[in-house]
Amino acid sequence: MAADDLQVTPRVRRLAFRIGGMLLALLALAGLEWLNETTGPDYALSFLYLAPVGLTAWWFGRAAAVVVGLCAAAAWFLSELAWRPIDTPMAVLWNTLSLLVIFVSVGLLVGRIRRDREAILAANRRLSELLASEATLARTDPITELPNWRAFEEQLGREIARARRIGQPLGVGYLDLDNFKRVNDRFGHGAGDALLRKIALTLRTALRPEDALARMGGDEFAFVLSEPRPEALEEIGARLVAQVRALAEAYPGTDLGASVGLAWGPTQGRGQEELIQRADQAMYQAKHAGKNRVQVVSYEPSLPIPGGHERSPR
């Protein structure tokens, strides 16, 4: 016989668990009926029958609880027959019917509580999923699926704290697509959205996994360079510009390009807004200098700018 034939499906396991549980409940009732007959009518043990009824309702539902409740009443009926004279059938019947109502009512109530509990737990799980999804959507750009400006600022705050803790500089980059509007005008907004997704993938591939990347809105992207080597900053920016220019071949006549601003230096005494503003200003300097180029600046004017101020990528 193949090994797959020996595997027990979840449905079979549930059925086996249900049958086993019902058998245990019936055995418990048989034991209680024996105990009832042994102790006699002087000891009120009817409340003990509620245990198998309630547990059955909790684990297997109200239908199973009704069955066990009927069996519990039947067990009590046998005990009553053993205690009372044969000429008091109405008393035996009344006691049995009273306990039957109690047993079945308790089973139905416990089953309802279990069902309501499961419904509440399912609703809570669904609510948690919706809240988590909402939190993700609130920090994710819907077109590129990159973090948005809100998530970027949060990540930048963490990177600033880390840079201060280890005493290392931090680099912030800002990239703006040149002539992106021409792509939308000539090829349509669908093509523009597809281009933004390509740009996001290109930037994600060009940067290191630990470098935070986000779409700030429109055709602007920002990124953080953790522990950057100052001499490599302009090379990084030139590589990004060159890769965007390579994508422009699919959009002839648009002169698509990218202007990149990079700001770097120690972060002591500087907040998120200032660092982003410095990178944004550097990007505008590159754009005003002719577009399709890189501009590197430092947070502190006394720091030398690696590689010069402006240089078009070759």
mmCIF file of C-alpha atoms in Angstrom:
data_model
loop_
_atom_site.group_PDB
_atom_site.id
_atom_site.type_symbol
_atom_site.label_atom_id
_atom_site.label_comp_id
_atom_site.label_asym_id
_atom_site.label_seq_id
_atom_site.Cartn_x
_atom_site.Cartn_y
_atom_site.Cartn_z
ATOM 1 C CA MET A 1 0.000 0.000 0.000
ATOM 2 C CA ALA A 2 1.373 3.404 -0.929
ATOM 3 C CA ALA A 3 2.403 5.806 1.792
ATOM 4 C CA ASP A 4 -0.139 8.366 0.575
ATOM 5 C CA ASP A 5 -2.948 5.836 1.154
ATOM 6 C CA LEU A 6 -1.977 5.610 4.824
ATOM 7 C CA GLN A 7 -2.191 9.332 5.431
ATOM 8 C CA VAL A 8 -5.164 10.445 7.490
ATOM 9 C CA THR A 9 -6.965 13.470 6.117
ATOM 10 C CA PRO A 10 -7.995 16.313 8.450
ATOM 11 C CA ARG A 11 -11.649 15.430 7.884
ATOM 12 C CA VAL A 12 -11.051 11.840 9.036
ATOM 13 C CA ARG A 13 -9.132 13.080 12.074
ATOM 14 C CA ARG A 14 -11.986 15.395 13.023
ATOM 15 C CA LEU A 15 -14.500 12.568 12.631
ATOM 16 C CA ALA A 16 -12.379 10.240 14.770
ATOM 17 C CA PHE A 17 -12.009 12.931 17.417
ATOM 18 C CA ARG A 18 -15.764 13.529 17.434
ATOM 19 C CA ILE A 19 -16.605 9.811 17.747
ATOM 20 C CA GLY A 20 -14.002 9.335 20.461
ATOM 21 C CA GLY A 21 -15.308 12.307 22.400
ATOM 22 C CA MET A 22 -18.893 11.119 22.199
ATOM 23 C CA LEU A 23 -17.886 7.657 23.417
ATOM 24 C CA LEU A 24 -16.044 9.174 26.375
ATOM 25 C CA ALA A 25 -19.123 11.255 27.223
ATOM 26 C CA LEU A 26 -21.342 8.178 27.139
ATOM 27 C CA LEU A 27 -18.881 6.213 29.279
ATOM 28 C CA ALA A 28 -18.888 9.093 31.770
ATOM 29 C CA LEU A 29 -22.693 8.966 31.893
ATOM 30 C CA ALA A 30 -22.599 5.223 32.480
ATOM 31 C CA GLY A 31 -20.179 5.777 35.339
ATOM 32 C CA LEU A 32 -22.399 8.458 36.839
ATOM 33 C CA GLU A 33 -25.464 6.210 36.566
ATOM 34 C CA TRP A 34 -23.606 3.475 38.470
ATOM 35 C CA LEU A 35 -22.463 5.997 41.083
ATOM 36 C CA ASN A 36 -26.012 7.293 41.423
ATOM 37 C CA GLU A 37 -27.413 3.836 42.029
ATOM 38 C CA THR A 38 -24.631 3.025 44.484
ATOM 39 C CA THR A 39 -25.020 6.140 46.630
ATOM 40 C CA GLY A 40 -28.807 6.088 46.601
ATOM 41 C CA PRO A 41 -31.353 8.913 46.705
ATOM 42 C CA ASP A 42 -29.841 10.541 49.792
ATOM 43 C CA TYR A 43 -27.106 12.179 47.729
ATOM 44 C CA ALA A 44 -28.015 14.661 44.961
ATOM 45 C CA LEU A 45 -25.585 13.960 42.121
ATOM 46 C CA SER A 46 -27.641 15.259 39.242
ATOM 47 C CA PHE A 47 -25.350 18.267 38.805
ATOM 48 C CA LEU A 48 -22.509 15.925 37.850
ATOM 49 C CA TYR A 49 -24.349 15.024 34.646
ATOM 50 C CA LEU A 50 -23.877 18.595 33.502
ATOM 51 C CA ALA A 51 -20.132 18.041 33.048
ATOM 52 C CA PRO A 52 -20.271 15.626 30.071
ATOM 53 C CA VAL A 53 -23.196 17.572 28.592
ATOM 54 C CA GLY A 54 -21.378 20.902 28.825
ATOM 55 C CA LEU A 55 -18.045 19.546 27.560
ATOM 56 C CA THR A 56 -19.769 17.853 24.630
ATOM 57 C CA ALA A 57 -21.528 21.111 23.735
ATOM 58 C CA TRP A 58 -18.250 23.039 23.940
ATOM 59 C CA TRP A 59 -16.213 20.680 21.779
ATOM 60 C CA PHE A 60 -18.752 19.199 19.395
ATOM 61 C CA GLY A 61 -21.643 21.629 19.176
ATOM 62 C CA ARG A 62 -25.263 21.812 20.183
ATOM 63 C CA ALA A 63 -26.526 18.787 18.229
ATOM 64 C CA ALA A 64 -24.068 16.494 19.990
ATOM 65 C CA ALA A 65 -24.981 18.128 23.313
ATOM 66 C CA VAL A 66 -28.673 17.331 22.770
ATOM 67 C CA VAL A 67 -27.806 13.669 22.170
ATOM 68 C CA VAL A 68 -25.691 13.495 25.326
ATOM 69 C CA GLY A 69 -28.386 15.388 27.244
ATOM 70 C CA LEU A 70 -30.962 12.768 26.237
ATOM 71 C CA CYS A 71 -28.569 10.012 27.291
ATOM 72 C CA ALA A 72 -27.954 11.801 30.602
ATOM 73 C CA ALA A 73 -31.699 11.959 31.252
ATOM 74 C CA ALA A 74 -32.003 8.268 30.356
ATOM 75 C CA ALA A 75 -29.200 7.403 32.804
ATOM 76 C CA TRP A 76 -30.955 9.392 35.498
ATOM 77 C CA PHE A 77 -34.217 7.628 34.668
ATOM 78 C CA LEU A 78 -32.588 4.228 35.290
ATOM 79 C CA SER A 79 -31.292 5.489 38.632
ATOM 80 C CA GLU A 80 -34.744 6.738 39.575
ATOM 81 C CA LEU A 81 -36.245 3.351 38.765
ATOM 82 C CA ALA A 82 -33.755 1.712 41.098
ATOM 83 C CA TRP A 83 -34.650 4.063 43.984
ATOM 84 C CA ARG A 84 -38.383 4.621 43.844
ATOM 85 C CA PRO A 85 -41.260 2.188 44.317
ATOM 86 C CA ILE A 86 -42.916 0.879 41.213
ATOM 87 C CA ASP A 87 -46.159 2.666 42.151
ATOM 88 C CA THR A 88 -44.687 6.176 41.696
ATOM 89 C CA PRO A 89 -44.193 6.376 37.913
ATOM 90 C CA MET A 90 -45.327 9.995 37.687
ATOM 91 C CA ALA A 91 -42.625 11.136 40.114
ATOM 92 C CA VAL A 92 -39.958 9.285 38.141
ATOM 93 C CA LEU A 93 -41.251 10.710 34.863
ATOM 94 C CA TRP A 94 -41.463 14.241 36.255
ATOM 95 C CA ASN A 95 -37.918 14.174 37.648
ATOM 96 C CA THR A 96 -36.561 12.735 34.435
ATOM 97 C CA LEU A 97 -38.310 15.286 32.224
ATOM 98 C CA SER A 98 -37.179 18.138 34.484
ATOM 99 C CA LEU A 99 -33.572 17.050 34.282
ATOM 100 C CA LEU A 100 -33.904 16.480 30.537
ATOM 101 C CA VAL A 101 -34.959 20.096 30.086
ATOM 102 C CA ILE A 102 -32.076 21.245 32.271
ATOM 103 C CA PHE A 103 -29.482 19.082 30.509
ATOM 104 C CA VAL A 104 -30.604 20.043 27.019
ATOM 105 C CA SER A 105 -30.903 23.732 27.951
ATOM 106 C CA VAL A 106 -27.403 23.777 29.416
ATOM 107 C CA GLY A 107 -26.050 21.991 26.334
ATOM 108 C CA LEU A 108 -27.721 24.458 23.991
ATOM 109 C CA LEU A 109 -26.520 27.395 26.065
ATOM 110 C CA VAL A 110 -22.912 26.200 26.189
ATOM 111 C CA GLY A 111 -23.008 25.429 22.467
ATOM 112 C CA ARG A 112 -24.336 28.930 21.765
ATOM 113 C CA ILE A 113 -21.611 30.465 23.918
ATOM 114 C CA ARG A 114 -18.963 28.470 22.045
ATOM 115 C CA ARG A 115 -20.420 29.474 18.678
ATOM 116 C CA ASP A 116 -20.584 33.137 19.674
ATOM 117 C CA ARG A 117 -17.027 32.936 20.992
ATOM 118 C CA GLU A 118 -15.813 31.525 17.685
ATOM 119 C CA ALA A 119 -17.678 34.253 15.815
ATOM 120 C CA ILE A 120 -16.118 36.949 18.010
ATOM 121 C CA LEU A 121 -12.637 35.463 17.584
ATOM 122 C CA ALA A 122 -13.127 35.267 13.815
ATOM 123 C CA ALA A 123 -14.322 38.878 13.763
ATOM 124 C CA ASN A 124 -11.318 39.946 15.840
ATOM 125 C CA ARG A 125 -8.943 38.116 13.519
ATOM 126 C CA ARG A 126 -10.568 39.720 10.512
ATOM 127 C CA LEU A 127 -10.388 43.128 12.180
ATOM 128 C CA SER A 128 -6.708 42.596 12.993
ATOM 129 C CA GLU A 129 -6.038 41.638 9.379
ATOM 130 C CA LEU A 130 -7.892 44.702 8.126
ATOM 131 C CA LEU A 131 -6.013 46.973 10.529
ATOM 132 C CA ALA A 132 -2.692 45.434 9.522
ATOM 133 C CA SER A 133 -3.619 45.774 5.859
ATOM 134 C CA GLU A 134 -4.715 49.366 6.415
ATOM 135 C CA ALA A 135 -1.463 50.146 8.216
ATOM 136 C CA THR A 136 0.487 48.623 5.327
ATOM 137 C CA LEU A 137 -1.535 50.494 2.719
ATOM 138 C CA ALA A 138 -1.103 53.741 4.629
ATOM 139 C CA ARG A 139 2.676 53.325 4.284
ATOM 140 C CA THR A 140 2.859 51.782 0.819
ATOM 141 C CA ASP A 141 2.734 53.449 -2.564
ATOM 142 C CA PRO A 142 -0.041 51.698 -4.533
ATOM 143 C CA ILE A 143 1.690 51.949 -7.928
ATOM 144 C CA THR A 144 5.267 50.891 -7.167
ATOM 145 C CA GLU A 145 4.548 49.038 -3.881
ATOM 146 C CA LEU A 146 7.480 50.898 -2.381
ATOM 147 C CA PRO A 147 7.181 52.575 1.017
ATOM 148 C CA ASN A 148 5.620 56.028 0.750
ATOM 149 C CA TRP A 149 6.828 59.287 2.256
ATOM 150 C CA ARG A 150 5.335 58.497 5.674
ATOM 151 C CA ALA A 151 7.131 55.160 5.906
ATOM 152 C CA PHE A 152 10.315 56.763 4.570
ATOM 153 C CA GLU A 153 10.329 59.383 7.293
ATOM 154 C CA GLU A 154 9.892 56.670 9.918
ATOM 155 C CA GLN A 155 12.766 54.651 8.455
ATOM 156 C CA LEU A 156 14.914 57.759 8.164
ATOM 157 C CA GLY A 157 14.295 58.511 11.829
ATOM 158 C CA ARG A 158 15.539 55.042 12.758
ATOM 159 C CA GLU A 159 18.580 55.401 10.511
ATOM 160 C CA ILE A 160 19.425 58.790 12.045
ATOM 161 C CA ALA A 161 19.270 57.300 15.533
ATOM 162 C CA ARG A 162 21.462 54.396 14.417
ATOM 163 C CA ALA A 163 24.001 56.691 12.753
ATOM 164 C CA ARG A 164 24.271 58.799 15.900
ATOM 165 C CA ARG A 165 24.662 55.706 18.056
ATOM 166 C CA ILE A 166 27.568 54.277 16.054
ATOM 167 C CA GLY A 167 29.064 57.658 15.131
ATOM 168 C CA GLN A 168 28.826 57.168 11.348
ATOM 169 C CA PRO A 169 27.700 59.618 8.646
ATOM 170 C CA LEU A 170 24.445 59.168 6.804
ATOM 171 C CA GLY A 171 23.567 59.792 3.197
ATOM 172 C CA VAL A 172 20.142 60.827 1.885
ATOM 173 C CA GLY A 173 19.352 60.803 -1.816
ATOM 174 C CA TYR A 174 16.560 62.396 -3.820
ATOM 175 C CA LEU A 175 15.799 61.425 -7.432
ATOM 176 C CA ASP A 176 13.429 63.281 -9.712
ATOM 177 C CA LEU A 177 12.599 62.024 -13.200
ATOM 178 C CA ASP A 178 13.282 64.522 -15.966
ATOM 179 C CA ASN A 179 10.511 64.996 -18.537
ATOM 180 C CA PHE A 180 8.307 62.306 -17.047
ATOM 181 C CA LYS A 181 5.230 64.285 -18.117
ATOM 182 C CA ARG A 182 6.162 63.667 -21.733
ATOM 183 C CA VAL A 183 5.852 59.928 -21.163
ATOM 184 C CA ASN A 184 2.323 60.370 -19.831
ATOM 185 C CA ASP A 185 1.379 62.739 -22.647
ATOM 186 C CA ARG A 186 2.788 60.624 -25.466
ATOM 187 C CA PHE A 187 2.257 57.049 -24.239
ATOM 188 C CA GLY A 188 -0.565 57.440 -21.726
ATOM 189 C CA HIS A 189 -0.804 57.297 -17.954
ATOM 190 C CA GLY A 190 -0.806 53.516 -17.997
ATOM 191 C CA ALA A 191 2.635 53.588 -19.578
ATOM 192 C CA GLY A 192 3.684 56.199 -17.019
ATOM 193 C CA ASP A 193 2.643 53.943 -14.139
ATOM 194 C CA ALA A 194 4.476 51.022 -15.729
ATOM 195 C CA LEU A 195 7.581 53.207 -16.020
ATOM 196 C CA LEU A 196 7.366 54.128 -12.349
ATOM 197 C CA ARG A 197 7.303 50.437 -11.473
ATOM 198 C CA LYS A 198 10.361 49.869 -13.664
ATOM 199 C CA ILE A 199 12.133 52.776 -11.978
ATOM 200 C CA ALA A 200 11.306 51.350 -8.550
ATOM 201 C CA LEU A 201 12.722 47.949 -9.528
ATOM 202 C CA THR A 202 15.806 49.561 -11.019
ATOM 203 C CA LEU A 203 16.504 51.613 -7.916
ATOM 204 C CA ARG A 204 15.863 48.660 -5.620
ATOM 205 C CA THR A 205 18.367 46.593 -7.620
ATOM 206 C CA ALA A 206 20.968 49.347 -7.748
ATOM 207 C CA LEU A 207 20.888 50.081 -4.019
ATOM 208 C CA ARG A 208 21.884 47.771 -1.215
ATOM 209 C CA PRO A 209 19.173 45.777 0.598
ATOM 210 C CA GLU A 210 19.751 47.771 3.776
ATOM 211 C CA ASP A 211 19.304 51.129 2.004
ATOM 212 C CA ALA A 212 15.770 52.436 2.539
ATOM 213 C CA LEU A 213 13.938 53.416 -0.652
ATOM 214 C CA ALA A 214 10.580 55.137 -1.088
ATOM 215 C CA ARG A 215 8.419 56.918 -3.623
ATOM 216 C CA MET A 216 7.769 60.387 -2.269
ATOM 217 C CA GLY A 217 4.991 61.133 -4.747
ATOM 218 C CA GLY A 218 4.666 61.973 -8.428
ATOM 219 C CA ASP A 219 7.963 61.129 -10.128
ATOM 220 C CA GLU A 220 10.155 61.647 -7.047
ATOM 221 C CA PHE A 221 12.003 58.948 -5.120
ATOM 222 C CA ALA A 222 14.133 59.141 -1.993
ATOM 223 C CA PHE A 223 16.627 56.751 -0.442
ATOM 224 C CA VAL A 224 18.939 56.460 2.548
ATOM 225 C CA LEU A 225 22.550 55.305 2.300
ATOM 226 C CA SER A 226 23.643 53.708 5.552
ATOM 227 C CA GLU A 227 27.302 54.285 6.430
ATOM 228 C CA PRO A 228 28.132 55.696 2.982
ATOM 229 C CA ARG A 229 31.657 56.038 1.652
ATOM 230 C CA PRO A 230 31.869 59.709 0.670
ATOM 231 C CA GLU A 231 34.073 58.967 -2.330
ATOM 232 C CA ALA A 232 31.434 56.586 -3.709
ATOM 233 C CA LEU A 233 28.458 58.930 -3.463
ATOM 234 C CA GLU A 234 28.788 60.494 -6.868
ATOM 235 C CA GLU A 235 29.421 57.096 -8.441
ATOM 236 C CA ILE A 236 26.182 55.810 -6.881
ATOM 237 C CA GLY A 237 24.223 58.783 -8.180
ATOM 238 C CA ALA A 238 25.765 58.497 -11.653
ATOM 239 C CA ARG A 239 24.850 54.812 -11.787
ATOM 240 C CA LEU A 240 21.225 55.624 -10.961
ATOM 241 C CA VAL A 241 21.092 58.321 -13.628
ATOM 242 C CA ALA A 242 22.620 55.983 -16.209
ATOM 243 C CA GLN A 243 20.135 53.215 -15.441
ATOM 244 C CA VAL A 244 17.194 55.589 -15.788
ATOM 245 C CA ARG A 245 18.593 56.806 -19.104
ATOM 246 C CA ALA A 246 18.765 53.185 -20.246
ATOM 247 C CA LEU A 247 15.042 52.849 -19.597
ATOM 248 C CA ALA A 248 14.413 55.956 -21.723
ATOM 249 C CA GLU A 249 15.183 53.989 -24.896
ATOM 250 C CA ALA A 250 11.693 52.447 -24.635
ATOM 251 C CA TYR A 251 10.139 55.935 -24.713
ATOM 252 C CA PRO A 252 11.621 57.695 -27.757
ATOM 253 C CA GLY A 253 11.114 61.390 -28.147
ATOM 254 C CA THR A 254 10.645 62.053 -24.420
ATOM 255 C CA ASP A 255 14.278 62.741 -23.411
ATOM 256 C CA LEU A 256 13.571 60.874 -20.177
ATOM 257 C CA GLY A 257 16.287 61.211 -17.555
ATOM 258 C CA ALA A 258 16.891 61.718 -13.856
ATOM 259 C CA SER A 259 18.298 64.421 -11.630
ATOM 260 C CA VAL A 260 19.824 63.073 -8.410
ATOM 261 C CA GLY A 261 20.701 65.013 -5.282
ATOM 262 C CA LEU A 262 22.804 63.443 -2.537
ATOM 263 C CA ALA A 263 23.386 64.933 0.912
ATOM 264 C CA TRP A 264 25.702 63.323 3.424
ATOM 265 C CA GLY A 265 27.499 63.945 6.693
ATOM 266 C CA PRO A 266 27.122 63.505 10.457
ATOM 267 C CA THR A 267 23.563 63.713 11.768
ATOM 268 C CA GLN A 268 24.127 65.249 15.202
ATOM 269 C CA GLY A 269 21.727 68.124 15.743
ATOM 270 C CA ARG A 270 19.830 67.457 12.528
ATOM 271 C CA GLY A 271 16.339 66.097 12.083
ATOM 272 C CA GLN A 272 14.577 64.238 9.318
ATOM 273 C CA GLU A 273 13.144 67.309 7.624
ATOM 274 C CA GLU A 274 16.516 69.026 7.356
ATOM 275 C CA LEU A 275 18.205 65.975 5.849
ATOM 276 C CA ILE A 276 15.425 65.479 3.294
ATOM 277 C CA GLN A 277 15.426 69.186 2.506
ATOM 278 C CA ARG A 278 19.184 69.189 1.863
ATOM 279 C CA ALA A 279 18.898 66.228 -0.526
ATOM 280 C CA ASP A 280 15.906 67.854 -2.226
ATOM 281 C CA GLN A 281 17.826 71.101 -2.679
ATOM 282 C CA ALA A 282 20.763 69.191 -4.138
ATOM 283 C CA MET A 283 18.415 67.518 -6.608
ATOM 284 C CA TYR A 284 17.046 70.891 -7.718
ATOM 285 C CA GLN A 285 20.583 72.167 -8.166
ATOM 286 C CA ALA A 286 21.255 69.215 -10.485
ATOM 287 C CA LYS A 287 18.044 69.919 -12.378
ATOM 288 C CA HIS A 288 18.777 73.626 -12.758
ATOM 289 C CA ALA A 289 22.296 72.826 -13.915
ATOM 290 C CA GLY A 290 20.939 71.039 -16.960
ATOM 291 C CA LYS A 291 19.164 67.891 -15.703
ATOM 292 C CA ASN A 292 20.338 64.311 -16.108
ATOM 293 C CA ARG A 293 23.149 64.740 -13.607
ATOM 294 C CA VAL A 294 24.197 64.334 -9.982
ATOM 295 C CA GLN A 295 24.696 66.939 -7.278
ATOM 296 C CA VAL A 296 26.430 66.016 -4.005
ATOM 297 C CA VAL A 297 26.314 68.278 -0.951
ATOM 298 C CA SER A 298 27.210 67.925 2.716
ATOM 299 C CA TYR A 299 25.147 68.756 5.769
ATOM 300 C CA GLU A 300 27.993 70.895 7.050
ATOM 301 C CA PRO A 301 29.511 73.529 4.758
ATOM 302 C CA SER A 302 32.953 72.814 6.235
ATOM 303 C CA LEU A 303 32.937 69.246 4.890
ATOM 304 C CA PRO A 304 34.546 68.746 1.471
ATOM 305 C CA ILE A 305 32.264 67.584 -1.313
ATOM 306 C CA PRO A 306 33.615 64.286 -2.710
ATOM 307 C CA GLY A 307 34.249 64.300 -6.451
ATOM 308 C CA GLY A 308 33.251 67.912 -7.074
ATOM 309 C CA HIS A 309 29.868 69.570 -7.164
ATOM 310 C CA GLU A 310 28.443 68.713 -10.541
ATOM 311 C CA ARG A 311 29.320 66.071 -13.037
ATOM 312 C CA SER A 312 27.294 64.484 -15.786
ATOM 313 C CA PRO A 313 27.529 60.697 -15.883
ATOM 314 C CA ARG A 314 29.472 59.300 -18.768
#
